[in-house]
CSV table of C-alpha atoms in Angstrom, one decimal:
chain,number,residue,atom,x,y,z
A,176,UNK,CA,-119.0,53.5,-47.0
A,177,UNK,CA,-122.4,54.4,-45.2
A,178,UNK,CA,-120.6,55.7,-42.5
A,179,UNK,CA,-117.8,57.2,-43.9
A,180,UNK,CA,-121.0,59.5,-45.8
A,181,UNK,CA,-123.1,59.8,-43.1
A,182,UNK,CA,-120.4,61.4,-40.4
A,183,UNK,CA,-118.7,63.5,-43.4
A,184,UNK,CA,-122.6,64.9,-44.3
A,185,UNK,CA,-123.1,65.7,-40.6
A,186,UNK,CA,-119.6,67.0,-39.6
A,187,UNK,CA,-119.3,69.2,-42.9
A,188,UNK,CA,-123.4,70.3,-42.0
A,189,UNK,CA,-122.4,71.2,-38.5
A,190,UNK,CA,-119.0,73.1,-39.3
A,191,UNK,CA,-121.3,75.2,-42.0
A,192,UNK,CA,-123.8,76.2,-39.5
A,193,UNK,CA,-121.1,77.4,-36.7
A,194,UNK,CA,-118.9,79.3,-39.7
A,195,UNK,CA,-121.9,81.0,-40.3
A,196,UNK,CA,-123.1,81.6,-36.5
A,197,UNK,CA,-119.7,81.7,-34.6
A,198,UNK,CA,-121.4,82.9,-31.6
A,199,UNK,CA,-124.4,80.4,-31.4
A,200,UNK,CA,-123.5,78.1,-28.0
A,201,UNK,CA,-125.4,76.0,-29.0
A,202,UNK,CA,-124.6,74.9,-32.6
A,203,UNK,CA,-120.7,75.1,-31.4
A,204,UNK,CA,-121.8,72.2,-28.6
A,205,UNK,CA,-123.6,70.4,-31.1
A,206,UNK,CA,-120.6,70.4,-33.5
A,207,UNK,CA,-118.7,68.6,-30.8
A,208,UNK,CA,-120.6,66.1,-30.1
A,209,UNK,CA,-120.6,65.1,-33.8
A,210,UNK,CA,-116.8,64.7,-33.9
A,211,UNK,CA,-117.4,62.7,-30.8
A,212,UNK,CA,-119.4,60.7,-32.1
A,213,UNK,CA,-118.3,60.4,-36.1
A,214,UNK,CA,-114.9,60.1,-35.1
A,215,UNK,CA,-114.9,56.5,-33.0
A,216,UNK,CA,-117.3,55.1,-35.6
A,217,UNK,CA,-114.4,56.0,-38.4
A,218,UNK,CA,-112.2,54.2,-36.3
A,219,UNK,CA,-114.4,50.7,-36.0
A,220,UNK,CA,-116.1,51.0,-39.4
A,221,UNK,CA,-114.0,52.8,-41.9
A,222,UNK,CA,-110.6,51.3,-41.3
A,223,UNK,CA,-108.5,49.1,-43.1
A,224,UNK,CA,-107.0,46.5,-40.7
A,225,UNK,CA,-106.0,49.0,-38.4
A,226,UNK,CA,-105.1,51.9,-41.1
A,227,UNK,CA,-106.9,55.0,-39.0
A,228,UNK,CA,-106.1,57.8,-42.0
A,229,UNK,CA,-109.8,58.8,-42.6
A,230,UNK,CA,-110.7,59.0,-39.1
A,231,UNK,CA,-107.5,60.7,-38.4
A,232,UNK,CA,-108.0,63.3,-42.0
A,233,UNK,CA,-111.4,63.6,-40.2
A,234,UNK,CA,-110.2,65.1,-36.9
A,235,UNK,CA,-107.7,67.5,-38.8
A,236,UNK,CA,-109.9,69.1,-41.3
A,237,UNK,CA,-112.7,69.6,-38.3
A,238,UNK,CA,-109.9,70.4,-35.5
A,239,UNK,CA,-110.7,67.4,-33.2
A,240,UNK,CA,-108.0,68.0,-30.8
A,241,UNK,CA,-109.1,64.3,-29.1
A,242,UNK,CA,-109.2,62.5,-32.1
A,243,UNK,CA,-106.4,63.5,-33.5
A,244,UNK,CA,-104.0,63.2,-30.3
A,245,UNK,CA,-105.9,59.9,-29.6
A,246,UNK,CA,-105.0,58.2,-32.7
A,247,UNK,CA,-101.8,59.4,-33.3
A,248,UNK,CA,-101.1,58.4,-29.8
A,249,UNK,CA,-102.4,54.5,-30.2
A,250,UNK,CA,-100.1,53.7,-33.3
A,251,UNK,CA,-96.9,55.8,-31.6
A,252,UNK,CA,-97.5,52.8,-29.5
A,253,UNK,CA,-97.8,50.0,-32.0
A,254,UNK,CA,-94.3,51.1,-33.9
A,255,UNK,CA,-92.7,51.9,-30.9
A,256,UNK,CA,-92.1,48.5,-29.3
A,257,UNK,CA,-91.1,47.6,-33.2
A,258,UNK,CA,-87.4,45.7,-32.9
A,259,UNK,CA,-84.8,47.6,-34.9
A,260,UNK,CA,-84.4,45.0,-37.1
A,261,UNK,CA,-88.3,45.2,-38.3
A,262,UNK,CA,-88.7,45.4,-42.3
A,263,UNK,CA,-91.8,47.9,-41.2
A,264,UNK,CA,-90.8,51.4,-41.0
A,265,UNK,CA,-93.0,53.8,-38.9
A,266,UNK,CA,-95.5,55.4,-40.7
A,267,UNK,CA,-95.1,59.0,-40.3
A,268,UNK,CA,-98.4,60.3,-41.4
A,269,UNK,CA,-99.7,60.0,-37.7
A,270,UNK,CA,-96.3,61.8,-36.2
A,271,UNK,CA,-97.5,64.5,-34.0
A,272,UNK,CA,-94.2,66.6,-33.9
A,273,UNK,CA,-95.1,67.9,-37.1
A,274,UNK,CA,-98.5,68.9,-36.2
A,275,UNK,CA,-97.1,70.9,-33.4
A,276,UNK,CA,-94.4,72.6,-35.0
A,277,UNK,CA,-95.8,73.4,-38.3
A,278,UNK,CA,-97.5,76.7,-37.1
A,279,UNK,CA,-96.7,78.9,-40.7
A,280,UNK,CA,-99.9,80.1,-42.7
A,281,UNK,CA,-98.7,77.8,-45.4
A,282,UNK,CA,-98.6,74.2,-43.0
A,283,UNK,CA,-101.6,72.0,-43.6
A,284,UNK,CA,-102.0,72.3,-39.7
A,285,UNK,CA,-102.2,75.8,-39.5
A,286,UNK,CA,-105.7,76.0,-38.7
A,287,UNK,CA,-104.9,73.8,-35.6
A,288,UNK,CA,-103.1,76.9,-34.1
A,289,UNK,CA,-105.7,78.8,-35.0
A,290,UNK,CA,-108.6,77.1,-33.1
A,291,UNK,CA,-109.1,75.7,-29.4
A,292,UNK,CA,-110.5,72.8,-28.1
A,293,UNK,CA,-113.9,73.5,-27.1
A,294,UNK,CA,-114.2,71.8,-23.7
A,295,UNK,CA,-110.9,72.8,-22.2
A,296,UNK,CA,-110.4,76.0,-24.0
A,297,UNK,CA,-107.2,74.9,-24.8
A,298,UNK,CA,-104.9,76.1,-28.5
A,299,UNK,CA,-103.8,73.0,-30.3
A,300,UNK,CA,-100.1,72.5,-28.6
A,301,UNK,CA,-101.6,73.0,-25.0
A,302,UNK,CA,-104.2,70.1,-25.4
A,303,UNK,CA,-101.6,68.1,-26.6
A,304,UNK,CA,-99.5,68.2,-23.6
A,305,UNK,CA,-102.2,68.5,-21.3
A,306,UNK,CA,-103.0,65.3,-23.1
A,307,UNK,CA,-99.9,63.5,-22.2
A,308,UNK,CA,-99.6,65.2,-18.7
A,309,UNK,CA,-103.2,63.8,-17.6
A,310,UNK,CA,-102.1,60.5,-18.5
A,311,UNK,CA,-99.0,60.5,-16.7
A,312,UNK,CA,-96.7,60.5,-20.1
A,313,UNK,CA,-94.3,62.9,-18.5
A,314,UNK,CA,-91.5,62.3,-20.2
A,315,UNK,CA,-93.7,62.5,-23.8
A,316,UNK,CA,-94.9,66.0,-22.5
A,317,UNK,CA,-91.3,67.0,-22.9
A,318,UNK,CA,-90.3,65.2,-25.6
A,319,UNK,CA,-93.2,66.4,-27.9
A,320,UNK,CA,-92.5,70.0,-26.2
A,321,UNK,CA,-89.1,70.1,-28.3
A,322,UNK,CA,-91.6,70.7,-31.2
A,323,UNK,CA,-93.3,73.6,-29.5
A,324,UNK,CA,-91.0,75.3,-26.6
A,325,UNK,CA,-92.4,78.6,-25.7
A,326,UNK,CA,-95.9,76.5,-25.4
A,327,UNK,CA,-93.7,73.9,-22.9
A,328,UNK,CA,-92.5,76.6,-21.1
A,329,UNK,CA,-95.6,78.2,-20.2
A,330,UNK,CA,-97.2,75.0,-19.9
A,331,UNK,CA,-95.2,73.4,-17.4
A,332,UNK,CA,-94.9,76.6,-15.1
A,333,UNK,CA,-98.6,76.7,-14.7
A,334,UNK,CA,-99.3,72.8,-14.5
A,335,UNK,CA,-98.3,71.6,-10.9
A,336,UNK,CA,-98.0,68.0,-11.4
A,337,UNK,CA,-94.6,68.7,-13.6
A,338,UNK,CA,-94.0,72.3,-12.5
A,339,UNK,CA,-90.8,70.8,-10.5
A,340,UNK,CA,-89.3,69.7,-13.9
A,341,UNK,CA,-89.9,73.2,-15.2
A,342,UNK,CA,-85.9,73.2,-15.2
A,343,UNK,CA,-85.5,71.2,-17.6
A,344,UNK,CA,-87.5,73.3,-20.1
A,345,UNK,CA,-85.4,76.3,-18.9
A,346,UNK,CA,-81.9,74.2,-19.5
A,347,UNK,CA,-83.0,73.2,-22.8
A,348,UNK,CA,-83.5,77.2,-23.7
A,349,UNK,CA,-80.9,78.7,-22.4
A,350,UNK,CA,-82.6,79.9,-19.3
A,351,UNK,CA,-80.0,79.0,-16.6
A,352,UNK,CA,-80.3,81.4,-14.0
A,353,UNK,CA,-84.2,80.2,-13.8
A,354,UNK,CA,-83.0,76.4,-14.0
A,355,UNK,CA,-80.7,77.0,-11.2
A,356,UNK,CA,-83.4,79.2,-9.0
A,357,UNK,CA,-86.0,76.0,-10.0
A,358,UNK,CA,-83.3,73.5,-9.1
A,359,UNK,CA,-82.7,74.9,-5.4
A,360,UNK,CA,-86.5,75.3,-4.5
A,361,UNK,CA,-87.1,72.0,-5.1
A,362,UNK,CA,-87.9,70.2,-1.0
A,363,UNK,CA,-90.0,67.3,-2.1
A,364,UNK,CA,-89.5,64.6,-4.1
A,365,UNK,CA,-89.0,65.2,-8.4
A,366,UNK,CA,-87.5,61.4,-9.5
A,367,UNK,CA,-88.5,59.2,-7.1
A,368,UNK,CA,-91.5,59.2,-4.3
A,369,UNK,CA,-94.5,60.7,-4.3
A,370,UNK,CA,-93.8,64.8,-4.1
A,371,UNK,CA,-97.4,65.1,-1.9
A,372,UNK,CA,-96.2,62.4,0.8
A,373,UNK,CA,-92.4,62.5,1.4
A,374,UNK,CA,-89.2,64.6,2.1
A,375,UNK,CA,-86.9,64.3,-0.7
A,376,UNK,CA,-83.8,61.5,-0.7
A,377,UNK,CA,-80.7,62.1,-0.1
A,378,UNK,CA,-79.4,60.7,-3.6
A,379,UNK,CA,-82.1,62.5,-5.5
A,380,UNK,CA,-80.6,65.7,-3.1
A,381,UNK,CA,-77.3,65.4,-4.2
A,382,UNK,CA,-77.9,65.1,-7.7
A,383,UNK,CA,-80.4,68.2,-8.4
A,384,UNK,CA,-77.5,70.3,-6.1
A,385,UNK,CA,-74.9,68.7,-8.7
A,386,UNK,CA,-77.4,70.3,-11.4
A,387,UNK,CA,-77.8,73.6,-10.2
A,388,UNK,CA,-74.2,73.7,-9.5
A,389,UNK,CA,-73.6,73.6,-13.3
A,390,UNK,CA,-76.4,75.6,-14.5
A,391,UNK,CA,-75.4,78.5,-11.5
A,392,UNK,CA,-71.7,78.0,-13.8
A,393,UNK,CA,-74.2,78.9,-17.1
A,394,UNK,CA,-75.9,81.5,-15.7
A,395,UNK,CA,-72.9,83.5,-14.0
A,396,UNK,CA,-71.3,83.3,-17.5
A,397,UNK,CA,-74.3,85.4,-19.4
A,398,UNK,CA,-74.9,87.0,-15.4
A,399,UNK,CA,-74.2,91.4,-15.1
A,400,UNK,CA,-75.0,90.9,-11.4
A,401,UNK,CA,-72.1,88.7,-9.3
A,402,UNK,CA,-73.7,89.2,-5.8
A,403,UNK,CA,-76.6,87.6,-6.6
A,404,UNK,CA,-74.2,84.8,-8.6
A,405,UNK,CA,-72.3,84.7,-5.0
A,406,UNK,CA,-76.0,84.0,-3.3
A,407,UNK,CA,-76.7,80.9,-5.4
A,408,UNK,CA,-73.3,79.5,-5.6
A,409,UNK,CA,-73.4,80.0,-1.5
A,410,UNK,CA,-76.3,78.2,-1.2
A,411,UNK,CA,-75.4,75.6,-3.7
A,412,UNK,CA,-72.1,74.8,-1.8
A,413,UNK,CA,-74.6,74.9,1.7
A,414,UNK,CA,-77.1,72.1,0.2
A,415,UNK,CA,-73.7,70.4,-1.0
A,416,UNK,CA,-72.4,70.5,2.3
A,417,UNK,CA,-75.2,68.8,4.3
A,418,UNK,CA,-75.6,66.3,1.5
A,419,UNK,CA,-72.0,65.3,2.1
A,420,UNK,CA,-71.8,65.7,5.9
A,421,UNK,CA,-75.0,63.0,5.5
A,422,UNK,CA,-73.5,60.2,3.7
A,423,UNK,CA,-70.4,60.6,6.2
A,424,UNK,CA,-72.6,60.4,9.7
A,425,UNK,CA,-74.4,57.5,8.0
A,426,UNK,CA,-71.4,55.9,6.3
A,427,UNK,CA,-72.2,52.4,8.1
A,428,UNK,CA,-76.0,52.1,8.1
A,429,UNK,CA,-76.9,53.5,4.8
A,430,UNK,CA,-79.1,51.3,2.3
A,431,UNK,CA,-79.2,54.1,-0.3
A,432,UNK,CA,-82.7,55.1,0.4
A,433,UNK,CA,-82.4,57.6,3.2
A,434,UNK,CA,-84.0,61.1,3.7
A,435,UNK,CA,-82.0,64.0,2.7
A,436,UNK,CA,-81.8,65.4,6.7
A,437,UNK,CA,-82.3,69.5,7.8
A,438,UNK,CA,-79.2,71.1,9.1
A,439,UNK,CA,-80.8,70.8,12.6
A,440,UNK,CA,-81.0,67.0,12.4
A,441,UNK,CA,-78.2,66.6,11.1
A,442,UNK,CA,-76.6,69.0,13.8
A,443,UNK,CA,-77.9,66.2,16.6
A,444,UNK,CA,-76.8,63.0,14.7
A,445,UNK,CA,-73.6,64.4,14.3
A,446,UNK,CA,-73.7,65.0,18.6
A,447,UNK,CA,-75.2,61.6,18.7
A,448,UNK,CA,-71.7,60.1,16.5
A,449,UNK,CA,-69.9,61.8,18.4
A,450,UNK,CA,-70.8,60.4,21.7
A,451,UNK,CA,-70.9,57.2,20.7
A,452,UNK,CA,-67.5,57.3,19.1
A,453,UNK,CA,-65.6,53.9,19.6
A,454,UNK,CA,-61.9,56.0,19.2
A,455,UNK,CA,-60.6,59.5,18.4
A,456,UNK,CA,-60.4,59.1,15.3
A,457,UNK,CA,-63.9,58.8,15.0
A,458,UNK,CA,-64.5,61.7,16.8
A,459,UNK,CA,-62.3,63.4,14.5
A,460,UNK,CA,-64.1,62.6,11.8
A,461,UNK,CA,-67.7,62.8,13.0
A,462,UNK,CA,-66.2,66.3,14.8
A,463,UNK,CA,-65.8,68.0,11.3
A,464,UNK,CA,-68.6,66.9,9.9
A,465,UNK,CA,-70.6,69.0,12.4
A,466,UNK,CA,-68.5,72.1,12.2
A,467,UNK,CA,-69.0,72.1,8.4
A,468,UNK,CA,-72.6,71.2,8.7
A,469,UNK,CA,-72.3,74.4,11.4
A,470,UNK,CA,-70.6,76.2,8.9
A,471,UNK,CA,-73.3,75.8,6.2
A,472,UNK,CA,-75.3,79.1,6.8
A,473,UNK,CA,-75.5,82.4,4.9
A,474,UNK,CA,-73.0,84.5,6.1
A,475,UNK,CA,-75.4,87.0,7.7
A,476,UNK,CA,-76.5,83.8,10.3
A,477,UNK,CA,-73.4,84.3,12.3
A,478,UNK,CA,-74.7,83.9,15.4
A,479,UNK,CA,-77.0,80.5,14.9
A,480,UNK,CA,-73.5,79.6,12.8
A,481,UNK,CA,-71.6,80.3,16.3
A,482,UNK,CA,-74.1,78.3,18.2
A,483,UNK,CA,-74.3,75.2,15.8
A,484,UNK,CA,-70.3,75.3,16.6
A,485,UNK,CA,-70.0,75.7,20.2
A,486,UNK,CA,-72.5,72.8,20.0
A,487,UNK,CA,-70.2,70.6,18.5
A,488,UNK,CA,-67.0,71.7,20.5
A,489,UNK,CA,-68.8,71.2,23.6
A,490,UNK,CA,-69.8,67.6,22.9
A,491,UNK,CA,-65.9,66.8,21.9
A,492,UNK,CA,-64.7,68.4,24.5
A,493,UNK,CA,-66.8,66.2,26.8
A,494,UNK,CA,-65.5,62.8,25.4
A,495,UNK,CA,-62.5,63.5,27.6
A,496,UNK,CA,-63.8,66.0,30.2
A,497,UNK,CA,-62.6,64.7,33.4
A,498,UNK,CA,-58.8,65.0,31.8
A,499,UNK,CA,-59.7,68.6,30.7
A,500,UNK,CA,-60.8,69.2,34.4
A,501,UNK,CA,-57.7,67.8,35.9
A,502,UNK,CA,-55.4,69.5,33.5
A,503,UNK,CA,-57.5,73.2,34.6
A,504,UNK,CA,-57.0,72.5,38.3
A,505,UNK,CA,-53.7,71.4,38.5
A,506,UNK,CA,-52.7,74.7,36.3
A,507,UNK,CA,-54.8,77.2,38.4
A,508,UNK,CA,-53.2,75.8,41.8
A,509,UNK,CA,-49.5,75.8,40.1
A,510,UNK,CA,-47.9,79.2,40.4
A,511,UNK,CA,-47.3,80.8,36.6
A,512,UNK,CA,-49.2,77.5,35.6
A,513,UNK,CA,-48.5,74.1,34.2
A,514,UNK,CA,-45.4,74.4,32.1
A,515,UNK,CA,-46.0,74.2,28.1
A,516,UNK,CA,-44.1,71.0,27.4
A,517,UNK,CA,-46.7,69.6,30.4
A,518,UNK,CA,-49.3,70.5,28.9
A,519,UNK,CA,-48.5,69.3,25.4
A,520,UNK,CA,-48.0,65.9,27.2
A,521,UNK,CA,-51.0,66.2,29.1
A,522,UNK,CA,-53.3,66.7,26.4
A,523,UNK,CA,-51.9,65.1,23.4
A,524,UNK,CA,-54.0,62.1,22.2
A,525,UNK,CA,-57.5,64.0,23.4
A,526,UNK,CA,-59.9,64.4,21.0
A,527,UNK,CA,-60.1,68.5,21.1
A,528,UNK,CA,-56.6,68.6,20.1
A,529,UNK,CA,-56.9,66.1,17.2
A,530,UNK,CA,-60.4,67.5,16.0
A,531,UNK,CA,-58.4,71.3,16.2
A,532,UNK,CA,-55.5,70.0,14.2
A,533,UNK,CA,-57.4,68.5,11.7
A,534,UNK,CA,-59.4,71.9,11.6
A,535,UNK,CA,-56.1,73.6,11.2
A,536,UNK,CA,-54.7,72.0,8.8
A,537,UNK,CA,-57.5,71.0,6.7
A,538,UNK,CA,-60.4,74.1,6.3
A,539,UNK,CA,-59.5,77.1,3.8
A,540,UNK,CA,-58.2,80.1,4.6
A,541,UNK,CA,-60.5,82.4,4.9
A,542,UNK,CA,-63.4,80.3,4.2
A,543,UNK,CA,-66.1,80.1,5.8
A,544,UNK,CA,-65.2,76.9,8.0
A,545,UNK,CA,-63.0,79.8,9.8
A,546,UNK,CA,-65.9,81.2,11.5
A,547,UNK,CA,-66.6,78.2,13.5
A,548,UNK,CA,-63.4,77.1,14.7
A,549,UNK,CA,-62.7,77.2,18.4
A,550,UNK,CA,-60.3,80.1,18.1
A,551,UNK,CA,-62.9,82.4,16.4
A,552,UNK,CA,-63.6,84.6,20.0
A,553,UNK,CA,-67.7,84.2,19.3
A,554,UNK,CA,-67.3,80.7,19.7
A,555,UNK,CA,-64.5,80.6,22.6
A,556,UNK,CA,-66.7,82.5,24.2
A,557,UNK,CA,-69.7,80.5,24.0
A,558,UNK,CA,-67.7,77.3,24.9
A,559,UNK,CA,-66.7,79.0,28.2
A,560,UNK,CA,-69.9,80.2,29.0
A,561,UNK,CA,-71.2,76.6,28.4
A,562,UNK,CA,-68.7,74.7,30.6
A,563,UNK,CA,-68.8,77.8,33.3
A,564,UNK,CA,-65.3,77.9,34.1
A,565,UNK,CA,-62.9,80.3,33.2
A,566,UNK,CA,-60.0,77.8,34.3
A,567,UNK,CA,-61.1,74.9,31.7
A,568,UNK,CA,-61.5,78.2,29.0
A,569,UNK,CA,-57.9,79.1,29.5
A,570,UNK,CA,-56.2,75.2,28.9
A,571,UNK,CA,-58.5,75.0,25.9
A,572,UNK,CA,-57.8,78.2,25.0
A,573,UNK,CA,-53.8,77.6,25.2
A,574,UNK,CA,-53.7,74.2,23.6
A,575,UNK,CA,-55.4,74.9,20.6
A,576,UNK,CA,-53.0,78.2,20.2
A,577,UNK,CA,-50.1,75.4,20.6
A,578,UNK,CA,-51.9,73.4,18.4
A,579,UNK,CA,-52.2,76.6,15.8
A,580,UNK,CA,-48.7,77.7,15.9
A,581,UNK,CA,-47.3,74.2,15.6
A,582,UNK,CA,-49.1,73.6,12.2
């Protein structure tokens, strides 16, 4: 009983002398360290096996922001790893949720909305996730922000630790375009990993594309402006792409914790598969995957899209070069050329004609994919130029026509 009198005579003195002297720094600082001091001795002394209501009533009516997020925190935790077959129910007087949503004039914890924590600065809801946040409590910062989301909104834009989860906050309140625009800028790691230290996985990749994918949906629905729709679906269906060119390059070695790779990288393993293909239908496959990986660009990229192609065309090509070679002498020493069923013959089983039939008969019309296949006269082009013979360009050029008009 002492101290219950004793810190309610100095916290009720203290309050008095700052309502009447709002602007004395000095009484305000000497307020504070009352509750810091009052409030932990409540919590020893004036308890009853563990019951914290007076310290707790204490820290409302004087606007503790510590005291109140302390305690309510500390028997969260007691109930919380209750079985659900406990005859106990949880007792609801230390429930924060309340506290934060009540923000009416007629709430008993209206005047926490009206007052700020004196050494952070901070309004009532703010502390509280702050609170949480500092501690690592991530997922309570969001879960008490149901109780308060324009305050988790704000909060979690400004707060860099959790700033990459701001789309969730944005899902839950129907901002999807900002969700989506979030989701995509996100290059370091948000579930697993430590964000400061590592590139993001390529699981944790896939899924936050898989995200923004649906939320881009949302936001197109409620969108007035479809080109900038078509920019983030583009870019959606890029990151997409990569993600699924990845886990087909690394089909046999993956253990599920790899890197999510740059378009660049990925560019050179999927040379790399290439060469060391064990048949054609390897380099089919692995031939594909690099003309899609190509083809994941903006559309105003065209000419590093055209490069990233030849690229790959040049290293298939090379897996059977020396027949390629043969196949361009022997036609620019015949008179009128090799004869078409010959050279049907002649090149059927190499890996250019099955990596441009699958191409054929496989990529969208009119897709992108188009603009990297060998036919597309930017790419031809640059094939010829890499090889340096115009006699190897025109056998490549007429086999994959043959193989275009057959399909």
């Amino acid at each position: 009983q002492y101290v219950e009198d004793i810190s309610a005579s100095a916290l009720s003195g203290h309050r008095d002398v700052v309502l009447r002297k709002p602007a004395d720094d000095e009484a305000t600082k000497s307020y504070e360290e009352t509750k810091l001091l009052s409030i932990p001795l409540l919590r020893q002394y004036a308890n009853d096996d563990g019951d914290d209501l007076l310290a707790l009533q204490s820290s409302l009516a004087h606007s503790f922001f510590e005291g109140i997020v302390q305690i309510s925190h500390d028997h969260k935790q007691v109930w919380k790893f209750h079985t659900p077959f406990s005859d106990e129910a949880s007792d609801e007087r230390y429930d924060l949720r309340p506290m934060l949503s009540n923000t009416s004039s007629a709430s008993p914890y209206a005047h926490l909305h009206q007052s700020r924590d004196y050494r952070t600065g901070l309004p009532f809801c703010g502390y509280v996730l702050r609170w949480y946040a500092d501690r690592g409590f991530y997922p309570d910062v969001f879960e008490l922000g149901k109780n308060c989301p324009h305050d988790l909104t704000r909060y979690v834009r400004n707060d860099d630790r959790i700033s990459d989860l701001a789309w969730i906050q944005h899902l839950r309140v129907g901002g999807d375009q900002q969700a989506t625009v979030g989701l995509l800028s996100l290059n370091s790691p948000v579930l697993f990993g430590d964000k400061q230290q590592e590139s993001i996985g390529l699981w944790e990749k896939d899924q936050l594309m898989s995200l923004a994918k649906l939320s881009n949906k949302l936001a197109s629905a409620k969108s007035a402006n479809p080109a900038v729709d078509g920019k983030r679906t583009d870019l959606i269906e890029n990151n997409l792409t990569l993600t699924s060119a990845q886990r087909i390059l690394q089909e046999d070695t993956e253990f599920g914790d790899e890197i999510a790779l740059n378009a660049d990288d990925l560019l050179r393993l999927a040379a790399e598969k290439i060469n060391s293909a064990r048949d054609v239908d390897e380099i089919k496959r692995f031939g594909i995957c690099g003309l899609a990986i190509a083809s994941a660009k903006p559309i105003d990229q065209s000419e590093s899209m055209t490069d990233d192609a030849s690229s790959i065309w040049h290293t298939v090509i090379q897996a059977d070069i020396h027949t390629w070679k043969s196949i361009a002498n022997e036609n620019s020493m015949a008179v009128g050329g090799i004869s078409e069923e010959e050279l049907i013959q002649r090149v059927d089983g190499t890996a250019f004609v099955g990596v441009m039939y699958d191409f054929v008969t496989t990529s969208p019309t009119g897709g992108k994919m188009q603009n990297v296949g060998f036919l597309h006269d930017q790419v031809k082009n640059k094939v010829s130029h890499l090889f340096g013979s115009d006699e190897l360009a025109s056998v490549l050029a007429l086999s994959a026509e043959i193989v275009l008009a057959a399909t």
